[in-house]
């Protein structure tokens, strides 16, 4: 997907010419332009140069071999992945916005335009009221696409809405011509990013307060690319990116993710590239495939990938057993058990399976797996997983359950969510779930009751990384840290559609104006909202500078002043939270930023193996790949990731002064265990704003084994001038004794070997040998390890005598 060479004064004729060029090009393969017109259902004419078409596999294969084609890929489907969270992030304190708040400094994101690729929008929501909004900006070129839905209206707040469904329809979906959101997801995410102030926002009376987005005075636009059941298709998303860039958005929030795939086959990465090239910041969901390693999506360096974590608010609801044991859960159920003190029979869903159902399906409370005769009148215990949490409640209610307890599986650990179930229900953690099942299995007539939810603020610890949040390392380019940042994404209350109930089922006849949802889909618009504020405050900052400011000022500590933990109560790592938990007020003044230009991103693509012709198609500006490809560890990212450290490596970074006109910054390093780090120089002196300085980081493995069971160790680098203290997370990923996940290097090779030039491909054998050594399976590596073991035995006795307890110190 290349770029168009339109001039500065673009006319409709230019767009028509681009479309005709697509017809002519495809027509040369199909036999005529008329056949091409029938096949093409999207012609991307504004910024992205490409098209979407229905083709035979043979034709697609021939297209992919053409020298002017960057990539050909299937129209894949991707998945969608508040009243308290902004206070938790420090933008307000008990409703008071202080003078030092980024909200105040950035005028609440005034006149920044935030676009949202999602399920559309419910325009009637008060979150999109244009109260106190001035005239629409002259730069806006978008439309309100309500040609088939005359009840849909935009205003000075919701300034645009479009729908893109041709990819969905081509895959067999029904034709729906409206940007109206009937699923709630897009309304929730867009209002989180840029919703207006709405007092008295709550769900069934819970979480009552003033709802607002991160940039409450921003203008917003909805791009509907995700459809019921069908999901979000590549062709539709690319069309939306192309049009959104043309419309004039400043920020794009994309709460969509898929499994990690090579960048040239990734529609979100391609669309994001063209957006960033035009100065638009793109924030994406990191994915909901955690807690497994290497699952993080949206890994392109020009995207901001947001992980999800908790806030300091809970909605406690207890399970009280017949023996008076209490388990604390969370819930937003609006119904109560008939008697608050009456005990009900308690049964595990596995023991209530229907005759022809699988026990594994029954324990997950999957549709038609439960026997109503067994379930009726009892409190049913469902195991987490398989289907949505609220859907389990629906299935329990359909089977006649009096209530439901949702118990976490091992992977979900302590991470629980407050959901608006259709029956009395609560959600408990893994440890309590084990105890509950033990009680059921050891008691003749197990009994229980569920208490009504309440609300508790200031809970600790928070944040905690959500169990579902996708994890690093980056399996496509391990040198780039992903995710980039974490933000609130658990039990987030925001605007919702009135076309369906909060349980997302026809069974649920309730309607709400606000709903509680969890996911990296929720953390993504939190970051987009912060980006909107930074765009207003610093309109000349590049997308990379804004990203750097957010990452380098983030916190890795929770509200108990201890390192952030994950859902299993273990210390989380940068592979869980990236730079850390976002701190908006600090992000407005980072002092230094790690900046990147379009050419830097093109250099990055060259290093991955794209040839000169393919690179030119990404940008219409003159560009030539460096004669020697850059080392990816030297890509000027606001973090340092070394995928395989054997011996010593020197990494280069460049910082730009965006703080005071002059200043001296001093380096401070906390070394990764078993690794020494030296900064050269240790002091950076700036004489003016925008001045740039280069420094080097010398990283050396000084022990035989680093990283323990995982193979990874982490440290921090910070530059401090007394006023600014930005932490640049330093990561040394050590690969010893086969500790590296094999998929990382394998996936990278699969991509690089496809795209590299012939000269670079000749190095394949050498690269593969390195891979063997990294995994500890090469012969030379085995011989070295044997020698090391002998030396280790000799020194062991001496070490025992000298061994003393030492405190960790900075390098």
mmCIF file with all atom_site columns, C-alpha atoms in Angstrom, residues 381-537:
data_model
loop_
_atom_site.group_PDB
_atom_site.id
_atom_site.type_symbol
_atom_site.label_atom_id
_atom_site.label_alt_id
_atom_site.label_comp_id
_atom_site.label_asym_id
_atom_site.label_entity_id
_atom_site.label_seq_id
_atom_site.pdbx_PDB_ins_code
_atom_site.Cartn_x
_atom_site.Cartn_y
_atom_site.Cartn_z
_atom_site.occupancy
_atom_site.B_iso_or_equiv
_atom_site.pdbx_formal_charge
_atom_site.auth_seq_id
_atom_site.auth_comp_id
_atom_site.auth_asym_id
_atom_site.auth_atom_id
_atom_site.pdbx_PDB_model_num
ATOM 1   C CA . UNK A 1 381 ? -20.782 -21.466 39.560 1.00 0.00 ? 381 UNK A CA 1
ATOM 2   C CA . UNK A 1 382 ? -19.361 -20.865 36.065 1.00 0.00 ? 382 UNK A CA 1
ATOM 3   C CA . UNK A 1 383 ? -15.680 -20.937 35.157 1.00 0.00 ? 383 UNK A CA 1
ATOM 4   C CA . UNK A 1 384 ? -14.250 -17.948 33.288 1.00 0.00 ? 384 UNK A CA 1
ATOM 5   C CA . UNK A 1 385 ? -13.309 -18.349 29.620 1.00 0.00 ? 385 UNK A CA 1
ATOM 6   C CA . UNK A 1 386 ? -14.757 -19.398 26.283 1.00 0.00 ? 386 UNK A CA 1
ATOM 7   C CA . UNK A 1 387 ? -17.487 -16.744 26.021 1.00 0.00 ? 387 UNK A CA 1
ATOM 8   C CA . UNK A 1 388 ? -18.116 -13.245 27.346 1.00 0.00 ? 388 UNK A CA 1
ATOM 9   C CA . UNK A 1 389 ? -18.620 -12.899 31.096 1.00 0.00 ? 389 UNK A CA 1
ATOM 10  C CA . UNK A 1 390 ? -22.059 -11.295 30.705 1.00 0.00 ? 390 UNK A CA 1
ATOM 11  C CA . UNK A 1 391 ? -23.088 -14.072 28.291 1.00 0.00 ? 391 UNK A CA 1
ATOM 12  C CA . UNK A 1 392 ? -22.462 -16.625 31.041 1.00 0.00 ? 392 UNK A CA 1
ATOM 13  C CA . UNK A 1 393 ? -24.950 -14.739 33.176 1.00 0.00 ? 393 UNK A CA 1
ATOM 14  C CA . UNK A 1 394 ? -27.476 -14.870 30.340 1.00 0.00 ? 394 UNK A CA 1
ATOM 15  C CA . UNK A 1 395 ? -27.031 -18.651 29.990 1.00 0.00 ? 395 UNK A CA 1
ATOM 16  C CA . UNK A 1 396 ? -27.391 -19.104 33.751 1.00 0.00 ? 396 UNK A CA 1
ATOM 17  C CA . UNK A 1 397 ? -30.598 -17.062 33.739 1.00 0.00 ? 397 UNK A CA 1
ATOM 18  C CA . UNK A 1 398 ? -31.991 -18.962 30.756 1.00 0.00 ? 398 UNK A CA 1
ATOM 19  C CA . UNK A 1 399 ? -31.377 -22.211 32.654 1.00 0.00 ? 399 UNK A CA 1
ATOM 20  C CA . UNK A 1 400 ? -33.343 -20.874 35.630 1.00 0.00 ? 400 UNK A CA 1
ATOM 21  C CA . UNK A 1 401 ? -30.485 -20.109 38.044 1.00 0.00 ? 401 UNK A CA 1
ATOM 22  C CA . UNK A 1 402 ? -31.262 -17.950 41.076 1.00 0.00 ? 402 UNK A CA 1
ATOM 23  C CA . UNK A 1 403 ? -27.808 -16.406 40.826 1.00 0.00 ? 403 UNK A CA 1
ATOM 24  C CA . UNK A 1 404 ? -24.337 -16.917 39.403 1.00 0.00 ? 404 UNK A CA 1
ATOM 25  C CA . UNK A 1 405 ? -20.794 -16.914 40.697 1.00 0.00 ? 405 UNK A CA 1
ATOM 26  C CA . UNK A 1 406 ? -18.151 -16.410 38.016 1.00 0.00 ? 406 UNK A CA 1
ATOM 27  C CA . UNK A 1 407 ? -14.847 -17.992 39.114 1.00 0.00 ? 407 UNK A CA 1
ATOM 28  C CA . UNK A 1 408 ? -11.531 -17.140 37.494 1.00 0.00 ? 408 UNK A CA 1
ATOM 29  C CA . UNK A 1 409 ? -9.377  -19.751 35.840 1.00 0.00 ? 409 UNK A CA 1
ATOM 30  C CA . UNK A 1 410 ? -5.652  -19.949 36.626 1.00 0.00 ? 410 UNK A CA 1
ATOM 31  C CA . UNK A 1 411 ? -4.624  -17.576 33.825 1.00 0.00 ? 411 UNK A CA 1
ATOM 32  C CA . UNK A 1 412 ? -7.010  -14.844 34.978 1.00 0.00 ? 412 UNK A CA 1
ATOM 33  C CA . UNK A 1 413 ? -5.580  -14.906 38.500 1.00 0.00 ? 413 UNK A CA 1
ATOM 34  C CA . UNK A 1 414 ? -6.797  -12.039 40.691 1.00 0.00 ? 414 UNK A CA 1
ATOM 35  C CA . UNK A 1 415 ? -8.173  -9.867  37.894 1.00 0.00 ? 415 UNK A CA 1
ATOM 36  C CA . UNK A 1 416 ? -11.945 -9.539  38.290 1.00 0.00 ? 416 UNK A CA 1
ATOM 37  C CA . UNK A 1 417 ? -14.444 -7.226  36.601 1.00 0.00 ? 417 UNK A CA 1
ATOM 38  C CA . UNK A 1 418 ? -17.684 -5.544  37.578 1.00 0.00 ? 418 UNK A CA 1
ATOM 39  C CA . UNK A 1 419 ? -20.305 -6.429  34.961 1.00 0.00 ? 419 UNK A CA 1
ATOM 40  C CA . UNK A 1 420 ? -24.013 -5.629  34.653 1.00 0.00 ? 420 UNK A CA 1
ATOM 41  C CA . UNK A 1 421 ? -25.298 -9.202  34.753 1.00 0.00 ? 421 UNK A CA 1
ATOM 42  C CA . UNK A 1 422 ? -28.954 -10.049 34.102 1.00 0.00 ? 422 UNK A CA 1
ATOM 43  C CA . UNK A 1 423 ? -29.260 -11.935 37.395 1.00 0.00 ? 423 UNK A CA 1
ATOM 44  C CA . UNK A 1 424 ? -27.716 -11.645 40.876 1.00 0.00 ? 424 UNK A CA 1
ATOM 45  C CA . UNK A 1 425 ? -24.054 -12.473 40.260 1.00 0.00 ? 425 UNK A CA 1
ATOM 46  C CA . UNK A 1 426 ? -20.512 -11.777 41.333 1.00 0.00 ? 426 UNK A CA 1
ATOM 47  C CA . UNK A 1 427 ? -17.030 -12.420 39.959 1.00 0.00 ? 427 UNK A CA 1
ATOM 48  C CA . UNK A 1 428 ? -14.336 -13.925 42.237 1.00 0.00 ? 428 UNK A CA 1
ATOM 49  C CA . UNK A 1 429 ? -10.617 -14.565 41.763 1.00 0.00 ? 429 UNK A CA 1
ATOM 50  C CA . UNK A 1 430 ? -8.821  -17.835 41.085 1.00 0.00 ? 430 UNK A CA 1
ATOM 51  C CA . UNK A 1 431 ? -7.751  -18.591 44.658 1.00 0.00 ? 431 UNK A CA 1
ATOM 52  C CA . UNK A 1 432 ? -11.241 -18.024 46.051 1.00 0.00 ? 432 UNK A CA 1
ATOM 53  C CA . UNK A 1 433 ? -12.678 -20.026 43.186 1.00 0.00 ? 433 UNK A CA 1
ATOM 54  C CA . UNK A 1 434 ? -10.589 -23.035 44.179 1.00 0.00 ? 434 UNK A CA 1
ATOM 55  C CA . UNK A 1 435 ? -11.842 -22.734 47.755 1.00 0.00 ? 435 UNK A CA 1
ATOM 56  C CA . UNK A 1 436 ? -15.426 -22.436 46.517 1.00 0.00 ? 436 UNK A CA 1
ATOM 57  C CA . UNK A 1 437 ? -15.165 -25.568 44.377 1.00 0.00 ? 437 UNK A CA 1
ATOM 58  C CA . UNK A 1 438 ? -13.554 -27.374 47.302 1.00 0.00 ? 438 UNK A CA 1
ATOM 59  C CA . UNK A 1 439 ? -16.529 -26.426 49.492 1.00 0.00 ? 439 UNK A CA 1
ATOM 60  C CA . UNK A 1 440 ? -18.984 -27.699 46.856 1.00 0.00 ? 440 UNK A CA 1
ATOM 61  C CA . UNK A 1 441 ? -17.140 -30.990 46.448 1.00 0.00 ? 441 UNK A CA 1
ATOM 62  C CA . UNK A 1 442 ? -16.754 -31.632 50.173 1.00 0.00 ? 442 UNK A CA 1
ATOM 63  C CA . UNK A 1 443 ? -20.221 -30.639 51.368 1.00 0.00 ? 443 UNK A CA 1
ATOM 64  C CA . UNK A 1 444 ? -23.355 -32.770 51.204 1.00 0.00 ? 444 UNK A CA 1
ATOM 65  C CA . UNK A 1 445 ? -25.696 -29.817 50.608 1.00 0.00 ? 445 UNK A CA 1
ATOM 66  C CA . UNK A 1 446 ? -23.633 -26.726 49.710 1.00 0.00 ? 446 UNK A CA 1
ATOM 67  C CA . UNK A 1 447 ? -25.420 -23.418 50.222 1.00 0.00 ? 447 UNK A CA 1
ATOM 68  C CA . UNK A 1 448 ? -24.620 -19.788 49.486 1.00 0.00 ? 448 UNK A CA 1
ATOM 69  C CA . UNK A 1 449 ? -25.981 -16.310 48.986 1.00 0.00 ? 449 UNK A CA 1
ATOM 70  C CA . UNK A 1 450 ? -24.746 -13.267 47.049 1.00 0.00 ? 450 UNK A CA 1
ATOM 71  C CA . UNK A 1 451 ? -24.753 -9.751  48.508 1.00 0.00 ? 451 UNK A CA 1
ATOM 72  C CA . UNK A 1 452 ? -25.772 -6.664  46.565 1.00 0.00 ? 452 UNK A CA 1
ATOM 73  C CA . UNK A 1 453 ? -22.908 -4.628  45.064 1.00 0.00 ? 453 UNK A CA 1
ATOM 74  C CA . UNK A 1 454 ? -21.582 -1.475  46.691 1.00 0.00 ? 454 UNK A CA 1
ATOM 75  C CA . UNK A 1 455 ? -18.906 0.991   45.545 1.00 0.00 ? 455 UNK A CA 1
ATOM 76  C CA . UNK A 1 456 ? -15.487 1.502   47.127 1.00 0.00 ? 456 UNK A CA 1
ATOM 77  C CA . UNK A 1 457 ? -12.938 4.159   46.095 1.00 0.00 ? 457 UNK A CA 1
ATOM 78  C CA . UNK A 1 458 ? -9.236  4.457   46.829 1.00 0.00 ? 458 UNK A CA 1
ATOM 79  C CA . UNK A 1 459 ? -8.669  0.694   46.683 1.00 0.00 ? 459 UNK A CA 1
ATOM 80  C CA . UNK A 1 460 ? -5.129  -0.676  46.771 1.00 0.00 ? 460 UNK A CA 1
ATOM 81  C CA . UNK A 1 461 ? -3.021  -1.774  45.056 1.00 0.00 ? 461 UNK A CA 1
ATOM 82  C CA . UNK A 1 462 ? -3.743  -0.002  41.785 1.00 0.00 ? 462 UNK A CA 1
ATOM 83  C CA . UNK A 1 463 ? -2.945  -0.110  38.998 1.00 0.00 ? 463 UNK A CA 1
ATOM 84  C CA . UNK A 1 464 ? -2.620  -3.854  38.457 1.00 0.00 ? 464 UNK A CA 1
ATOM 85  C CA . UNK A 1 465 ? -2.020  -5.142  34.933 1.00 0.00 ? 465 UNK A CA 1
ATOM 86  C CA . UNK A 1 466 ? -5.108  -6.976  33.689 1.00 0.00 ? 466 UNK A CA 1
ATOM 87  C CA . UNK A 1 467 ? -4.766  -10.704 33.061 1.00 0.00 ? 467 UNK A CA 1
ATOM 88  C CA . UNK A 1 468 ? -6.302  -10.417 29.594 1.00 0.00 ? 468 UNK A CA 1
ATOM 89  C CA . UNK A 1 469 ? -3.889  -7.687  28.468 1.00 0.00 ? 469 UNK A CA 1
ATOM 90  C CA . UNK A 1 470 ? -1.604  -9.022  25.719 1.00 0.00 ? 470 UNK A CA 1
ATOM 91  C CA . UNK A 1 471 ? 2.055   -9.408  26.615 1.00 0.00 ? 471 UNK A CA 1
ATOM 92  C CA . UNK A 1 472 ? 5.418   -8.825  24.967 1.00 0.00 ? 472 UNK A CA 1
ATOM 93  C CA . UNK A 1 473 ? 7.946   -9.495  23.734 1.00 0.00 ? 473 UNK A CA 1
ATOM 94  C CA . UNK A 1 474 ? 7.317   -8.213  20.234 1.00 0.00 ? 474 UNK A CA 1
ATOM 95  C CA . UNK A 1 475 ? 7.433   -11.323 18.007 1.00 0.00 ? 475 UNK A CA 1
ATOM 96  C CA . UNK A 1 476 ? 7.782   -9.397  14.733 1.00 0.00 ? 476 UNK A CA 1
ATOM 97  C CA . UNK A 1 477 ? 10.605  -6.996  15.637 1.00 0.00 ? 477 UNK A CA 1
ATOM 98  C CA . UNK A 1 478 ? 11.924  -7.912  19.115 1.00 0.00 ? 478 UNK A CA 1
ATOM 99  C CA . UNK A 1 479 ? 14.076  -4.771  19.146 1.00 0.00 ? 479 UNK A CA 1
ATOM 100 C CA . UNK A 1 480 ? 10.936  -2.638  19.603 1.00 0.00 ? 480 UNK A CA 1
ATOM 101 C CA . UNK A 1 481 ? 9.315   -2.754  23.052 1.00 0.00 ? 481 UNK A CA 1
ATOM 102 C CA . UNK A 1 482 ? 5.586   -3.551  22.973 1.00 0.00 ? 482 UNK A CA 1
ATOM 103 C CA . UNK A 1 483 ? 3.183   -2.727  24.475 1.00 0.00 ? 483 UNK A CA 1
ATOM 104 C CA . UNK A 1 484 ? 4.178   0.935   24.768 1.00 0.00 ? 484 UNK A CA 1
ATOM 105 C CA . UNK A 1 485 ? 2.106   2.048   27.761 1.00 0.00 ? 485 UNK A CA 1
ATOM 106 C CA . UNK A 1 486 ? -0.681  0.927   30.084 1.00 0.00 ? 486 UNK A CA 1
ATOM 107 C CA . UNK A 1 487 ? -3.852  2.795   31.018 1.00 0.00 ? 487 UNK A CA 1
ATOM 108 C CA . UNK A 1 488 ? -7.189  2.126   32.738 1.00 0.00 ? 488 UNK A CA 1
ATOM 109 C CA . UNK A 1 489 ? -8.997  -0.753  31.046 1.00 0.00 ? 489 UNK A CA 1
ATOM 110 C CA . UNK A 1 490 ? -10.917 -2.672  33.726 1.00 0.00 ? 490 UNK A CA 1
ATOM 111 C CA . UNK A 1 491 ? -14.548 -1.887  34.676 1.00 0.00 ? 491 UNK A CA 1
ATOM 112 C CA . UNK A 1 492 ? -14.572 1.411   32.805 1.00 0.00 ? 492 UNK A CA 1
ATOM 113 C CA . UNK A 1 493 ? -17.897 3.258   32.823 1.00 0.00 ? 493 UNK A CA 1
ATOM 114 C CA . UNK A 1 494 ? -18.624 5.274   29.675 1.00 0.00 ? 494 UNK A CA 1
ATOM 115 C CA . UNK A 1 495 ? -21.442 6.045   27.229 1.00 0.00 ? 495 UNK A CA 1
ATOM 116 C CA . UNK A 1 496 ? -23.300 3.150   25.593 1.00 0.00 ? 496 UNK A CA 1
ATOM 117 C CA . UNK A 1 497 ? -25.808 2.409   22.875 1.00 0.00 ? 497 UNK A CA 1
ATOM 118 C CA . UNK A 1 498 ? -29.511 2.206   23.661 1.00 0.00 ? 498 UNK A CA 1
ATOM 119 C CA . UNK A 1 499 ? -30.052 -0.344  20.897 1.00 0.00 ? 499 UNK A CA 1
ATOM 120 C CA . UNK A 1 500 ? -29.217 -3.268  23.193 1.00 0.00 ? 500 UNK A CA 1
ATOM 121 C CA . UNK A 1 501 ? -28.847 -4.101  26.871 1.00 0.00 ? 501 UNK A CA 1
ATOM 122 C CA . UNK A 1 502 ? -25.554 -4.163  28.770 1.00 0.00 ? 502 UNK A CA 1
ATOM 123 C CA . UNK A 1 503 ? -25.435 -7.985  28.591 1.00 0.00 ? 503 UNK A CA 1
ATOM 124 C CA . UNK A 1 504 ? -25.278 -7.716  24.766 1.00 0.00 ? 504 UNK A CA 1
ATOM 125 C CA . UNK A 1 505 ? -28.101 -10.218 24.329 1.00 0.00 ? 505 UNK A CA 1
ATOM 126 C CA . UNK A 1 506 ? -31.681 -10.162 23.012 1.00 0.00 ? 506 UNK A CA 1
ATOM 127 C CA . UNK A 1 507 ? -32.608 -11.729 26.356 1.00 0.00 ? 507 UNK A CA 1
ATOM 128 C CA . UNK A 1 508 ? -31.548 -8.519  28.089 1.00 0.00 ? 508 UNK A CA 1
ATOM 129 C CA . UNK A 1 509 ? -34.378 -6.002  27.742 1.00 0.00 ? 509 UNK A CA 1
ATOM 130 C CA . UNK A 1 510 ? -32.692 -3.410  29.974 1.00 0.00 ? 510 UNK A CA 1
ATOM 131 C CA . UNK A 1 511 ? -31.381 -0.201  28.412 1.00 0.00 ? 511 UNK A CA 1
ATOM 132 C CA . UNK A 1 512 ? -28.639 1.982   29.859 1.00 0.00 ? 512 UNK A CA 1
ATOM 133 C CA . UNK A 1 513 ? -26.992 5.239   28.859 1.00 0.00 ? 513 UNK A CA 1
ATOM 134 C CA . UNK A 1 514 ? -23.652 4.167   30.376 1.00 0.00 ? 514 UNK A CA 1
ATOM 135 C CA . UNK A 1 515 ? -22.064 0.746   30.741 1.00 0.00 ? 515 UNK A CA 1
ATOM 136 C CA . UNK A 1 516 ? -19.043 -0.866  32.375 1.00 0.00 ? 516 UNK A CA 1
ATOM 137 C CA . UNK A 1 517 ? -16.698 -2.680  29.968 1.00 0.00 ? 517 UNK A CA 1
ATOM 138 C CA . UNK A 1 518 ? -13.174 -4.081  30.308 1.00 0.00 ? 518 UNK A CA 1
ATOM 139 C CA . UNK A 1 519 ? -10.434 -4.592  27.729 1.00 0.00 ? 519 UNK A CA 1
ATOM 140 C CA . UNK A 1 520 ? -7.485  -2.980  25.985 1.00 0.00 ? 520 UNK A CA 1
ATOM 141 C CA . UNK A 1 521 ? -10.268 -1.443  23.872 1.00 0.00 ? 521 UNK A CA 1
ATOM 142 C CA . UNK A 1 522 ? -10.908 0.725   26.927 1.00 0.00 ? 522 UNK A CA 1
ATOM 143 C CA . UNK A 1 523 ? -7.273  1.611   27.666 1.00 0.00 ? 523 UNK A CA 1
ATOM 144 C CA . UNK A 1 524 ? -6.667  2.634   24.043 1.00 0.00 ? 524 UNK A CA 1
ATOM 145 C CA . UNK A 1 525 ? -9.064  5.639   24.093 1.00 0.00 ? 525 UNK A CA 1
ATOM 146 C CA . UNK A 1 526 ? -7.674  6.713   27.473 1.00 0.00 ? 526 UNK A CA 1
ATOM 147 C CA . UNK A 1 527 ? -4.319  7.192   25.751 1.00 0.00 ? 527 UNK A CA 1
ATOM 148 C CA . UNK A 1 528 ? -6.019  8.778   22.734 1.00 0.00 ? 528 UNK A CA 1
ATOM 149 C CA . UNK A 1 529 ? -7.659  11.276  25.087 1.00 0.00 ? 529 UNK A CA 1
ATOM 150 C CA . UNK A 1 530 ? -4.286  12.162  26.601 1.00 0.00 ? 530 UNK A CA 1
ATOM 151 C CA . UNK A 1 531 ? -2.821  12.507  23.108 1.00 0.00 ? 531 UNK A CA 1
ATOM 152 C CA . UNK A 1 532 ? -5.628  14.930  22.267 1.00 0.00 ? 532 UNK A CA 1
ATOM 153 C CA . UNK A 1 533 ? -4.612  17.127  25.194 1.00 0.00 ? 533 UNK A CA 1
ATOM 154 C CA . UNK A 1 534 ? -0.950  17.055  24.159 1.00 0.00 ? 534 UNK A CA 1
ATOM 155 C CA . UNK A 1 535 ? -1.938  17.906  20.574 1.00 0.00 ? 535 UNK A CA 1
ATOM 156 C CA . UNK A 1 536 ? -3.757  21.009  21.822 1.00 0.00 ? 536 UNK A CA 1
ATOM 157 C CA . UNK A 1 537 ? -0.905  22.028  24.135 1.00 0.00 ? 537 UNK A CA 1
#
